Short mmCIF file of C-alpha atoms and ligand atoms in Angstrom, two decimals:
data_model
loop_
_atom_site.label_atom_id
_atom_site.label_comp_id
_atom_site.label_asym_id
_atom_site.label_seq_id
_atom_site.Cartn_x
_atom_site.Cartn_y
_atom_site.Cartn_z
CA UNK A 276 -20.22 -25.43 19.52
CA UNK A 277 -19.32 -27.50 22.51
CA UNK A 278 -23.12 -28.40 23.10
CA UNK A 279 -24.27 -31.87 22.78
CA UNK A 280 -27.18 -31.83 20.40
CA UNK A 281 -29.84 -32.49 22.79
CA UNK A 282 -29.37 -29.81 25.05
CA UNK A 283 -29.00 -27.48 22.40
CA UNK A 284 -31.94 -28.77 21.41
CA UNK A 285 -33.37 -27.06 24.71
CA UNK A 286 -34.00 -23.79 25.02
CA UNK A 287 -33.26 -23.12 28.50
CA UNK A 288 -30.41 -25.21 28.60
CA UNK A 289 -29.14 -23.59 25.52
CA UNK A 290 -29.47 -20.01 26.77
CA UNK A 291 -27.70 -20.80 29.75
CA UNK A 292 -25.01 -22.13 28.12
CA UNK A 293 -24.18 -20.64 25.24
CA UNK A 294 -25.64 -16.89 25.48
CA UNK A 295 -25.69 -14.90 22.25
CA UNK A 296 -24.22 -12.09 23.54
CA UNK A 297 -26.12 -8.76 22.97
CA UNK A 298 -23.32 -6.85 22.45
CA UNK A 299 -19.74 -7.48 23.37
CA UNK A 300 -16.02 -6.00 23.22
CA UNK A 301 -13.34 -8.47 21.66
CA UNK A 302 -10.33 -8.25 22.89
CA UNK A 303 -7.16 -9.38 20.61
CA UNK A 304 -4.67 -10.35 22.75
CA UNK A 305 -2.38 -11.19 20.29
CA UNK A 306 -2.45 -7.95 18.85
CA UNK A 307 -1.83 -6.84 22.24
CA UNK A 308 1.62 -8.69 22.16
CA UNK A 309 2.46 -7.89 19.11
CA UNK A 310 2.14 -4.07 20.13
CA UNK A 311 4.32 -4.83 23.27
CA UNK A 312 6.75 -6.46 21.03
CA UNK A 313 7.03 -3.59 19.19
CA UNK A 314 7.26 -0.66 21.38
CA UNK A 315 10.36 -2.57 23.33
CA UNK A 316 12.18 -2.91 20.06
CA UNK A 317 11.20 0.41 19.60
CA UNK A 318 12.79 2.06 22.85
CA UNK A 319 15.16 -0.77 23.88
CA UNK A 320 17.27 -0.67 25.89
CA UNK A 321 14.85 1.30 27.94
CA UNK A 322 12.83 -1.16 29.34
CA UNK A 323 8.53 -1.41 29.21
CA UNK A 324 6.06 -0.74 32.12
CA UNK A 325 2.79 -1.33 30.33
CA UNK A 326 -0.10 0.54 31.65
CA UNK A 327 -3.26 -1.33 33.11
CA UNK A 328 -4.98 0.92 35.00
CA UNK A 329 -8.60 1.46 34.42
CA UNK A 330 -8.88 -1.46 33.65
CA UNK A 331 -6.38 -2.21 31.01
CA UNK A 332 -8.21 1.12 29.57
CA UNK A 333 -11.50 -1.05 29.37
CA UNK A 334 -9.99 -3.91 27.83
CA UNK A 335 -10.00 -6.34 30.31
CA UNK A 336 -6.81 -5.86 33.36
CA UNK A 337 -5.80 -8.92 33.87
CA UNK A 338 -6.29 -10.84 30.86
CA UNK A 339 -3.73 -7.71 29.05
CA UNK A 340 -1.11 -7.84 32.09
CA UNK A 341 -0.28 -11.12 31.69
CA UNK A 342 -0.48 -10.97 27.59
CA UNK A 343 2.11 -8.41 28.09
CA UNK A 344 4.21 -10.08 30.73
CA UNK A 345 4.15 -13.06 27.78
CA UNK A 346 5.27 -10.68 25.40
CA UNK A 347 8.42 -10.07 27.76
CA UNK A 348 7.77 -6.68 30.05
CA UNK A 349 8.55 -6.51 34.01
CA UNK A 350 6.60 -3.48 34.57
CA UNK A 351 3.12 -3.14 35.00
CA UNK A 352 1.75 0.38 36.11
CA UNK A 353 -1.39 1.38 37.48
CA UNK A 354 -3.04 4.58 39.23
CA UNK A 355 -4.45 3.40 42.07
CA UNK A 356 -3.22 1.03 44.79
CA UNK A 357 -6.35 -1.07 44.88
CA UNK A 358 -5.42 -1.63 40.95
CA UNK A 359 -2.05 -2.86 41.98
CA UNK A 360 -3.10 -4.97 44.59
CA UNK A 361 -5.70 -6.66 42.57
CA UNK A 362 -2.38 -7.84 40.24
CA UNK A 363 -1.08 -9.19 42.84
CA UNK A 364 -4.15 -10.76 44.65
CA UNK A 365 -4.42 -12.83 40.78
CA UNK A 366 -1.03 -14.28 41.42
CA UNK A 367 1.14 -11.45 39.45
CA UNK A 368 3.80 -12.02 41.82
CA UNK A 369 7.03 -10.22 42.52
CA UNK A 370 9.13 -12.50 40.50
CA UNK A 371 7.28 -11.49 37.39
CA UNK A 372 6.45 -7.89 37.65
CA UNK A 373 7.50 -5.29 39.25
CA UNK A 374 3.98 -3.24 39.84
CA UNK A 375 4.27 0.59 40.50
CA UNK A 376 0.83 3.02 41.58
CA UNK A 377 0.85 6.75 41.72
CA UNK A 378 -2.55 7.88 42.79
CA UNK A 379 -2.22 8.04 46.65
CA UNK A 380 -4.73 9.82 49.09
CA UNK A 381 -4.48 10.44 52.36
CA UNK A 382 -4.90 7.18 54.36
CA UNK A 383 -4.73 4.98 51.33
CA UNK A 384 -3.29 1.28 51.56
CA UNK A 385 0.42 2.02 51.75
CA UNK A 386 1.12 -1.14 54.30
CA UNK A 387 -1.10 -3.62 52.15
CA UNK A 388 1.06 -2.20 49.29
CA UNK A 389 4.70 -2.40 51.05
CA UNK A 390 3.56 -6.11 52.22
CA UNK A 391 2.65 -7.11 48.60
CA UNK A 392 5.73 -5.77 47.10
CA UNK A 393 4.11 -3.24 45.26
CA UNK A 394 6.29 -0.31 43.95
CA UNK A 395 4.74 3.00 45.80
CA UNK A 396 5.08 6.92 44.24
CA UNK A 397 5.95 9.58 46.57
CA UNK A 398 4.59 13.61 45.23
CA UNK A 399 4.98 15.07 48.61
CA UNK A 400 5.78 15.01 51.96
CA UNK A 401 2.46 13.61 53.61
CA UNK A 402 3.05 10.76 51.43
CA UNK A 403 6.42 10.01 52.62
CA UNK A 404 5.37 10.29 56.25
CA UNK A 405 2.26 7.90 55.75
CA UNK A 406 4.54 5.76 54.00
CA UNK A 407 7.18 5.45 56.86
CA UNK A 408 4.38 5.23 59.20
CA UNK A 409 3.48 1.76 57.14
CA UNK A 410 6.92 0.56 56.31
CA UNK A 411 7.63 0.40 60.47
CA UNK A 412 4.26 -1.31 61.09
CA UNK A 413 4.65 -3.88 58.74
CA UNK A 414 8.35 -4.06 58.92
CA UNK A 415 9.48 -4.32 55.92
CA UNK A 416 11.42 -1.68 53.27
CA UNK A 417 9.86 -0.36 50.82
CA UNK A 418 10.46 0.70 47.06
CA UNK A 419 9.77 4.15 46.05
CA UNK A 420 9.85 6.49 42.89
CA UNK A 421 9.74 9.67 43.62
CA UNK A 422 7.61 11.71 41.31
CA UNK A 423 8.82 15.63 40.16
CA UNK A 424 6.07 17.74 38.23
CA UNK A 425 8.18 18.99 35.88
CA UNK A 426 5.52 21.36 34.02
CA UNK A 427 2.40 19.20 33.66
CA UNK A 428 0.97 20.96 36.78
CA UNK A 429 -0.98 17.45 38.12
CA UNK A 430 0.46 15.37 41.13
CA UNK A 431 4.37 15.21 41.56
CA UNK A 432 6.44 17.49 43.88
CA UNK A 433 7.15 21.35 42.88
CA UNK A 434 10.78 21.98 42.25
CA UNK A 435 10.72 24.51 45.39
CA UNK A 436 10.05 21.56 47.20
CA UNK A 437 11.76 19.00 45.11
CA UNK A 438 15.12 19.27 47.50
CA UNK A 439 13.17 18.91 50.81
CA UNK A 440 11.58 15.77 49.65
CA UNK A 441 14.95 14.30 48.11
CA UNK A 442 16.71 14.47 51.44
CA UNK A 443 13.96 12.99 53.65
CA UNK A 444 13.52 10.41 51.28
CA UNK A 445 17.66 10.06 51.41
CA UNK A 446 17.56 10.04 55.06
CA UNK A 447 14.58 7.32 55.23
CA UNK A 448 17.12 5.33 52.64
CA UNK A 449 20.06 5.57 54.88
CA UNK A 450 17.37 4.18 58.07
CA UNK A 451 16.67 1.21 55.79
CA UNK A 452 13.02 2.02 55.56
CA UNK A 453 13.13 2.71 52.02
CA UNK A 454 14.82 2.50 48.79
CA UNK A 455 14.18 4.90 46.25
CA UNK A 456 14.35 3.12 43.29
CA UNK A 457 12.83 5.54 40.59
CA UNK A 458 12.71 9.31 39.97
CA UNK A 459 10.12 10.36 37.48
CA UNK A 460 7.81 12.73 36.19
CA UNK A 461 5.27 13.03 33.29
CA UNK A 462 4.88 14.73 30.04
CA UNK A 463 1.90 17.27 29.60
CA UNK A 464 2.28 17.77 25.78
CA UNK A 465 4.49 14.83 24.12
CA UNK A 466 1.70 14.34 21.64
CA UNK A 467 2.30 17.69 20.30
CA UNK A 468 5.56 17.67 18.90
CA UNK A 469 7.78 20.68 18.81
CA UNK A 470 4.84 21.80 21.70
CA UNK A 471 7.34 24.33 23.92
CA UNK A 472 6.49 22.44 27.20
CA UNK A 473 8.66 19.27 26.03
CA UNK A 474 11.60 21.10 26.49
CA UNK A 475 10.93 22.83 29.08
CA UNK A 476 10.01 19.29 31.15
CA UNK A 477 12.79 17.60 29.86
CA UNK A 478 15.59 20.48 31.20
CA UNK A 479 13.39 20.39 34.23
CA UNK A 480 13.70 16.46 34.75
CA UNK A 481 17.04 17.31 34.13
CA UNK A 482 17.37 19.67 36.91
CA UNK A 483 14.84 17.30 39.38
CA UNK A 484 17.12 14.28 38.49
CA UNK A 485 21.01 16.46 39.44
CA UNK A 486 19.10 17.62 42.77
CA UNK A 487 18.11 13.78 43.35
CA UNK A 488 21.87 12.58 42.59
CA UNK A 489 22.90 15.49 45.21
CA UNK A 490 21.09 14.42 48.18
CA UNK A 491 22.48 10.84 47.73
CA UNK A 492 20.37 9.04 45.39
CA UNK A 493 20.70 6.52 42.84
CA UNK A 494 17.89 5.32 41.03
CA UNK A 495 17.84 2.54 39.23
CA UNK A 496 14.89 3.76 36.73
CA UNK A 497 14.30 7.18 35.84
CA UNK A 498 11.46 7.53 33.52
CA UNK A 499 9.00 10.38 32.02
CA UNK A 500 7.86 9.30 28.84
CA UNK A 501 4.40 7.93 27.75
CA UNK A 502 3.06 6.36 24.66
CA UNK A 503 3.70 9.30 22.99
CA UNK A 504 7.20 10.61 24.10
CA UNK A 505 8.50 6.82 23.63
CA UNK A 506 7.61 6.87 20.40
CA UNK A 507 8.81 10.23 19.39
CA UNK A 508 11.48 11.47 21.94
CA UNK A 509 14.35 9.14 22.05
CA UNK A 510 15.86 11.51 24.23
CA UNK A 511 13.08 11.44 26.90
CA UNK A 512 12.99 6.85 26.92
CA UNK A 513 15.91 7.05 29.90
CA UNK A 514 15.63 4.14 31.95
CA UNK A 515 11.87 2.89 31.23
CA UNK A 516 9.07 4.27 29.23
CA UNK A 517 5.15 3.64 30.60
CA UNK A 518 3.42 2.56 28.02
CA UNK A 519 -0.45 2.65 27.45
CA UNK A 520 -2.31 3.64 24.63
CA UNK A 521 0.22 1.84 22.48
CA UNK A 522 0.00 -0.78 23.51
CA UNK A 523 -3.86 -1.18 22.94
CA UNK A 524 -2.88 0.01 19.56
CA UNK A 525 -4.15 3.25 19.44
CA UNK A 526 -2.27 6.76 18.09
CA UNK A 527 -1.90 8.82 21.11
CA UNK A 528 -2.64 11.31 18.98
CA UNK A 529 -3.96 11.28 14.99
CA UNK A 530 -1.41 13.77 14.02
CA UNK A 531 1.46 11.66 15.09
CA UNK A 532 -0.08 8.88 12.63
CA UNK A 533 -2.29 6.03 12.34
CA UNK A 534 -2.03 2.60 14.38
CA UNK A 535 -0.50 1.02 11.27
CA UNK A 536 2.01 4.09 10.53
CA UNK A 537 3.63 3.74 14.23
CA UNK A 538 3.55 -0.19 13.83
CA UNK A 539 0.74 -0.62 16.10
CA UNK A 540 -2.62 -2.87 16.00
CA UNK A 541 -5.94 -1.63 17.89
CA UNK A 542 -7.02 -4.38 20.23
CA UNK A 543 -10.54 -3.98 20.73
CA UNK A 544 -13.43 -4.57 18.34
CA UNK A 545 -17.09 -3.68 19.64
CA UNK A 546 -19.91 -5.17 18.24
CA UNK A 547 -23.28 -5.36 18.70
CA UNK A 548 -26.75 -7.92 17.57
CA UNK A 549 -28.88 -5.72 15.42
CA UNK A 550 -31.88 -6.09 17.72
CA UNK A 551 -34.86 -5.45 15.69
CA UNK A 552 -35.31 -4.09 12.38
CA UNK A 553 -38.41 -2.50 10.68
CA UNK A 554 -40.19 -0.15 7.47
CA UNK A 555 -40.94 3.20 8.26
CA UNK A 556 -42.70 6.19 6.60
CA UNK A 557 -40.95 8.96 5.91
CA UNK A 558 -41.21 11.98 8.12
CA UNK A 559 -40.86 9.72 11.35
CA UNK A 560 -39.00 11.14 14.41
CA UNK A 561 -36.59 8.89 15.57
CA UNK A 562 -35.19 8.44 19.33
CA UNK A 563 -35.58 10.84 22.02
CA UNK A 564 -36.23 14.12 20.82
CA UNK A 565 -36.90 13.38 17.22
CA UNK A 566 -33.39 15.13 16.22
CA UNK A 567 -33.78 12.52 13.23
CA UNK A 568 -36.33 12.54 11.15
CA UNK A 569 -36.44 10.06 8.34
CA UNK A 570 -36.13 11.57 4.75
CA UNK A 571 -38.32 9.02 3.32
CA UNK A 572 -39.49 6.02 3.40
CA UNK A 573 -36.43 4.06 5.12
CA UNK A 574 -35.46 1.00 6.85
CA UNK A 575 -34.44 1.27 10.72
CA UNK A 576 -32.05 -0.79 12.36
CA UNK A 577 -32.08 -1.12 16.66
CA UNK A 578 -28.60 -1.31 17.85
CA UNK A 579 -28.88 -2.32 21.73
CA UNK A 580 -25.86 -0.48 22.98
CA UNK A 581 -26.13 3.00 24.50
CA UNK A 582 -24.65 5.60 26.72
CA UNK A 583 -24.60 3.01 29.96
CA UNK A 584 -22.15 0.95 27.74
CA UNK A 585 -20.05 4.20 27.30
CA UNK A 586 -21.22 5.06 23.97
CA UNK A 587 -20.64 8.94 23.79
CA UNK A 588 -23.94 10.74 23.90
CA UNK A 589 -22.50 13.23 21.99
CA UNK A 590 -22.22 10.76 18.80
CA UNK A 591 -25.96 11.49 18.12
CA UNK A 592 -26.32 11.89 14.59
CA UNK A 593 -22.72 10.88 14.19
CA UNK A 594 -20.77 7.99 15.13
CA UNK A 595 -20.31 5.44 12.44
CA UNK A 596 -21.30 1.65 12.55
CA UNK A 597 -20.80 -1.00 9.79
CA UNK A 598 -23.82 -3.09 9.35
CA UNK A 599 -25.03 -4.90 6.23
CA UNK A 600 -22.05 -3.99 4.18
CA UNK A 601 -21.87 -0.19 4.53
CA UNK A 602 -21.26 2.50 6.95
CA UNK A 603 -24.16 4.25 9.06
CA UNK A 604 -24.88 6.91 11.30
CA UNK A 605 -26.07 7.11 14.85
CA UNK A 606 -30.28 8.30 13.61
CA UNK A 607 -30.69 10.64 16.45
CA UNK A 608 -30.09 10.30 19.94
CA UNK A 609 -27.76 8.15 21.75
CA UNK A 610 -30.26 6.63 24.65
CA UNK A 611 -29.21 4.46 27.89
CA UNK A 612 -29.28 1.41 25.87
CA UNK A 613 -29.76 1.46 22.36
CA UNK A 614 -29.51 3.74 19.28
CA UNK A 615 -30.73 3.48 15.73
CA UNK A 616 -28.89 3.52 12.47
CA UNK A 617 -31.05 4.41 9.55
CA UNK A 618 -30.26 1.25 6.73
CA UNK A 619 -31.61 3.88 3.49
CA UNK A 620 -33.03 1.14 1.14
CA UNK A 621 -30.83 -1.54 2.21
CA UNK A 622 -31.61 -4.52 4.66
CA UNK A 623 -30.35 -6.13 7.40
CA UNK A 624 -31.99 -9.33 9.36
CA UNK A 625 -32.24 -8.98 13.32
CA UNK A 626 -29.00 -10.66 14.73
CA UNK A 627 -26.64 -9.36 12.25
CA UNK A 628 -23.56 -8.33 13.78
CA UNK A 629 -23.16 -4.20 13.58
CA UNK A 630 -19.55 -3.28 14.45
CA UNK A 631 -18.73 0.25 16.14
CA UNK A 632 -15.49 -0.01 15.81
CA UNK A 633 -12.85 -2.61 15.50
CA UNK A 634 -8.89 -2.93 13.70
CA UNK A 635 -10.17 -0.88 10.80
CA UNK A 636 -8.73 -3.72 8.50
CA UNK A 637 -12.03 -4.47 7.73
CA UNK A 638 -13.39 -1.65 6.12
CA UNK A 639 -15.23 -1.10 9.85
CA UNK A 640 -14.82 2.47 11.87
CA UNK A 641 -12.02 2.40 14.38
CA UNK A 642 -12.11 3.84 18.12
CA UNK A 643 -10.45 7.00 16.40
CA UNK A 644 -13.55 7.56 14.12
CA UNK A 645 -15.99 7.55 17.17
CA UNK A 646 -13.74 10.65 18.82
CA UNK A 647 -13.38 12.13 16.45
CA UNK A 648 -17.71 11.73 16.27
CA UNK A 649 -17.59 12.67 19.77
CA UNK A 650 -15.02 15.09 20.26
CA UNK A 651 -13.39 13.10 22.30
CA UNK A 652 -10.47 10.87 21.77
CA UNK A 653 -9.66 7.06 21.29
CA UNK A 654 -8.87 6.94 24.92
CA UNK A 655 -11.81 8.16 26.31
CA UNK A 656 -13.59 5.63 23.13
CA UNK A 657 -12.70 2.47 24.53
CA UNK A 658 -11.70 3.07 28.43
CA UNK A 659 -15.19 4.38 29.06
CA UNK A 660 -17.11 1.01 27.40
CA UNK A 661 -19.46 -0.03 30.77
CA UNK A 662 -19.03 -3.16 32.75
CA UNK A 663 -22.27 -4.29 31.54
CA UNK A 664 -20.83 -5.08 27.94
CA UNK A 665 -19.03 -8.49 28.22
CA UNK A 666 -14.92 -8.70 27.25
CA UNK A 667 -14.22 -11.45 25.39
CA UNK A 668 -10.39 -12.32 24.70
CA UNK A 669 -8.85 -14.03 22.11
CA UNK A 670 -5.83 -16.43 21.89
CA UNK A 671 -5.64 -16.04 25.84
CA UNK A 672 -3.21 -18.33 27.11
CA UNK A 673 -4.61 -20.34 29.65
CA UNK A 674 -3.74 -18.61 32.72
CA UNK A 675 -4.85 -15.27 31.12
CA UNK A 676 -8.59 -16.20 30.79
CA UNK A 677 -10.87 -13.30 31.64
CA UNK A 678 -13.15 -14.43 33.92
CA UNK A 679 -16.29 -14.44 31.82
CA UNK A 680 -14.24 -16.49 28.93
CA UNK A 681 -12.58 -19.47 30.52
CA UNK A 682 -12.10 -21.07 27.77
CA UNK A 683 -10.34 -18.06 26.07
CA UNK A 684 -10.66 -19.01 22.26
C1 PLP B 1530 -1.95 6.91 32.02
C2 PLP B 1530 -0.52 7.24 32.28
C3 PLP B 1530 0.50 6.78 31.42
C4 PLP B 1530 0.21 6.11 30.10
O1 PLP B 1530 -0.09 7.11 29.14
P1 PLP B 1530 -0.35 6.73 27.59
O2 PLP B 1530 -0.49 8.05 26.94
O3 PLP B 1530 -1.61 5.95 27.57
O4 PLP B 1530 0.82 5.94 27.15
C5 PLP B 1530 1.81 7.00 31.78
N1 PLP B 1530 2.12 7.65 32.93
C6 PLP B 1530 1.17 8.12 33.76
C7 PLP B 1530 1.56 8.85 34.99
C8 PLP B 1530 -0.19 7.95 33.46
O5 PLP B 1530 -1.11 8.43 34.29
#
């Protein structure tokens, strides 16, 4: 409490100062470190781009960038430009990160990008020409990885057209308009081990990184692996591995393990204010649709988080909460902004704190509970969690504040 006592003593004053937050997502950013920490002992000496696009996978982007540029990485990736520029626009200069984006559209900010040293991807041919069209106006070179699809079938360059692209790009290079600094590509199936299409990629990165050393290139990263195929295909970590999910201390994938068996910690707890809690009869229908009816006599708890806050719909009558001690259930329907969790004969006082899903170390659910609720996974779990539920993160160092905690904790 950093109120003095007679403004707490006021009620208006007090609310505006020190909200008590309906519902919120803590962020650990030590955790977050500690993750980093361990995925570039993990893969050394391939080096670390950490992942922050969507923001940070809801966890807050620029707050986790620069907890993992403290934790020692010089790679940040993101999807879209406007993601990378936004790192640089909150002083994530050159001289600390190198920032690469890969989700280009037609007539998309390539010169903002070249000017802020910002790392560009290159799938095709349009790209290269809109990106040669920028690098004269603003004239300056600019860095390029050249992305292969390999087998995953989503953006990169076909291998029919791989060796057309290579020597434009080479040719661009030898102008001084560009230098192509990476050659990559990206795994469709690394969280399935032994899944055919990992050797199949990896002979065709193979093959995509031979015709780039033909036309004249020399990369100085090349790099397919993700969470998942750094932490399982030592074979696949090359130069660099991009990093997400790990580092936010999730499994890519439950069969390759829990957080704790691959050394990880999750970084996000989500908790809400129980916000009203009452008797009911038995037989009573419960949210929209009355897909819950209470067995008996019962005791309802309000939970004022719903599907606006990115809590999965389809967790009706199934994603877990711990509240008063115990595990619930989602009563019924997920609505916009609140669900219900049916308490049995226990009790719980309005303003206890009901956690969806946190570390697990605390007997709570974890992200990977809710998908598995949801049929979904832990990605989708805590990158979909709405803008309208605050992110607050702990043991930021100063600099890394989020914006709505600037005093970090
Ligand atoms: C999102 C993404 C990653 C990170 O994947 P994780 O499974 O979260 O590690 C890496 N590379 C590309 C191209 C991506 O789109």
């Amino acid at each position: 409490m950093r109120e003095p006592e007679s403004s707490a003593a006021h009620p208006a004053a007090r609310s505006a100062t020190l909200p008590a937050p309906r519902a919120e997502a803590v962020v650990d950013l030590d955790a977050l470190r500690a993750n980093v920490r361990t995925l570039r002992e993990r893969v050394g000496p391939a080096q670390v781009m950490t992942v922050v696009k969507a923001d940070a996978y809801g966890h807050g982007m620029l707050p986790c960038a620069r907890a993992a540029l403290s934790a020692g990485v010089r790679w940040l990736g993101t999807a879209t430009p406007e993601e990378a520029l936004a790192l640089r626009a909150a002083g994530i200069g050159p001289d600390r990160a190198r920032v690469l984006c890969w989700l280009w559209t037609p007539g998309g900010p390539w010169a903002e990008a070249v000017a802020a040293d910002v790392d560009v991807s290159v799938s095709g041919r349009w790209a290269l020409d809109e990106l040669l069209a920028a690098v004269r106006a603003v004239g300056r070179p600019a860095r390029v990885h050249l992305k292969a699809d390999t087998g995953l079938g989503r953006n990169g360059c076909q291998p029919h057209d791989w060796p057309e692209l290579t020597a434009a790009a080479r040719a661009a290079e030898a102008e001084g308009l560009i230098r192509v600094v990476g050659v990559w590509s990206h795994f469709a199936a690394a969280d399935e081990p032994g899944h055919p299409s990992i050797e199949a990629q990896s002979t065709a990165f193979r093959e995509a990184l031979e015709t780039a050393g033909r036309a004249g290139l020399r990369p100085e990263v090349r790099h397919i692996a993700n969470s998942a195929g750094a932490l399982t295909l030592p074979g696949a970590r090359y130069d660099l591995v991009r990093t997400g999910i790990a580092s936010y201390g999730l499994s890519p994938a439950p069969e390759l393990g829990s957080p704790a068996d691959l050394g990880l910690r999750p970084v996000m707890t989500l908790q809400a204010a129980v916000a009203l809690v009452k008797r009911v009869p038995g037989g009573h229908g419960v949210s929209y649709g009355h897909t819950y009816v209470t067995p008996g006599e019962t005791t309802l708890a309000l939970i004022p988080l719903g599907y606006a806050d990115g809590i999965p719909r389809h967790a009706g009558n199934a994603g877990p909460v711990q509240l008063a001690g115990k595990w619930r259930t989602v009563a019924g329907r997920v609505a916009m902004d609140q669900f219900v969790v049916d308490l049995g004969g226990d009790h719980a006082e309005v303003g206890d704190r009901a956690v969806l899903f946190g570390p697990g170390t605390d007997g709570e659910p974890t992200a990977e509970d809710w998908a598995r609720a949801a049929g979904t996974i832990g990605y989708e779990i805590v990158t979909r969690i709405g803008a309208r539920v605050p992110r607050r993160h702990l043991h930021a160092e100063p600099e890394e504040a989020g914006t709505r905690d600037p005093d970090g904790e």
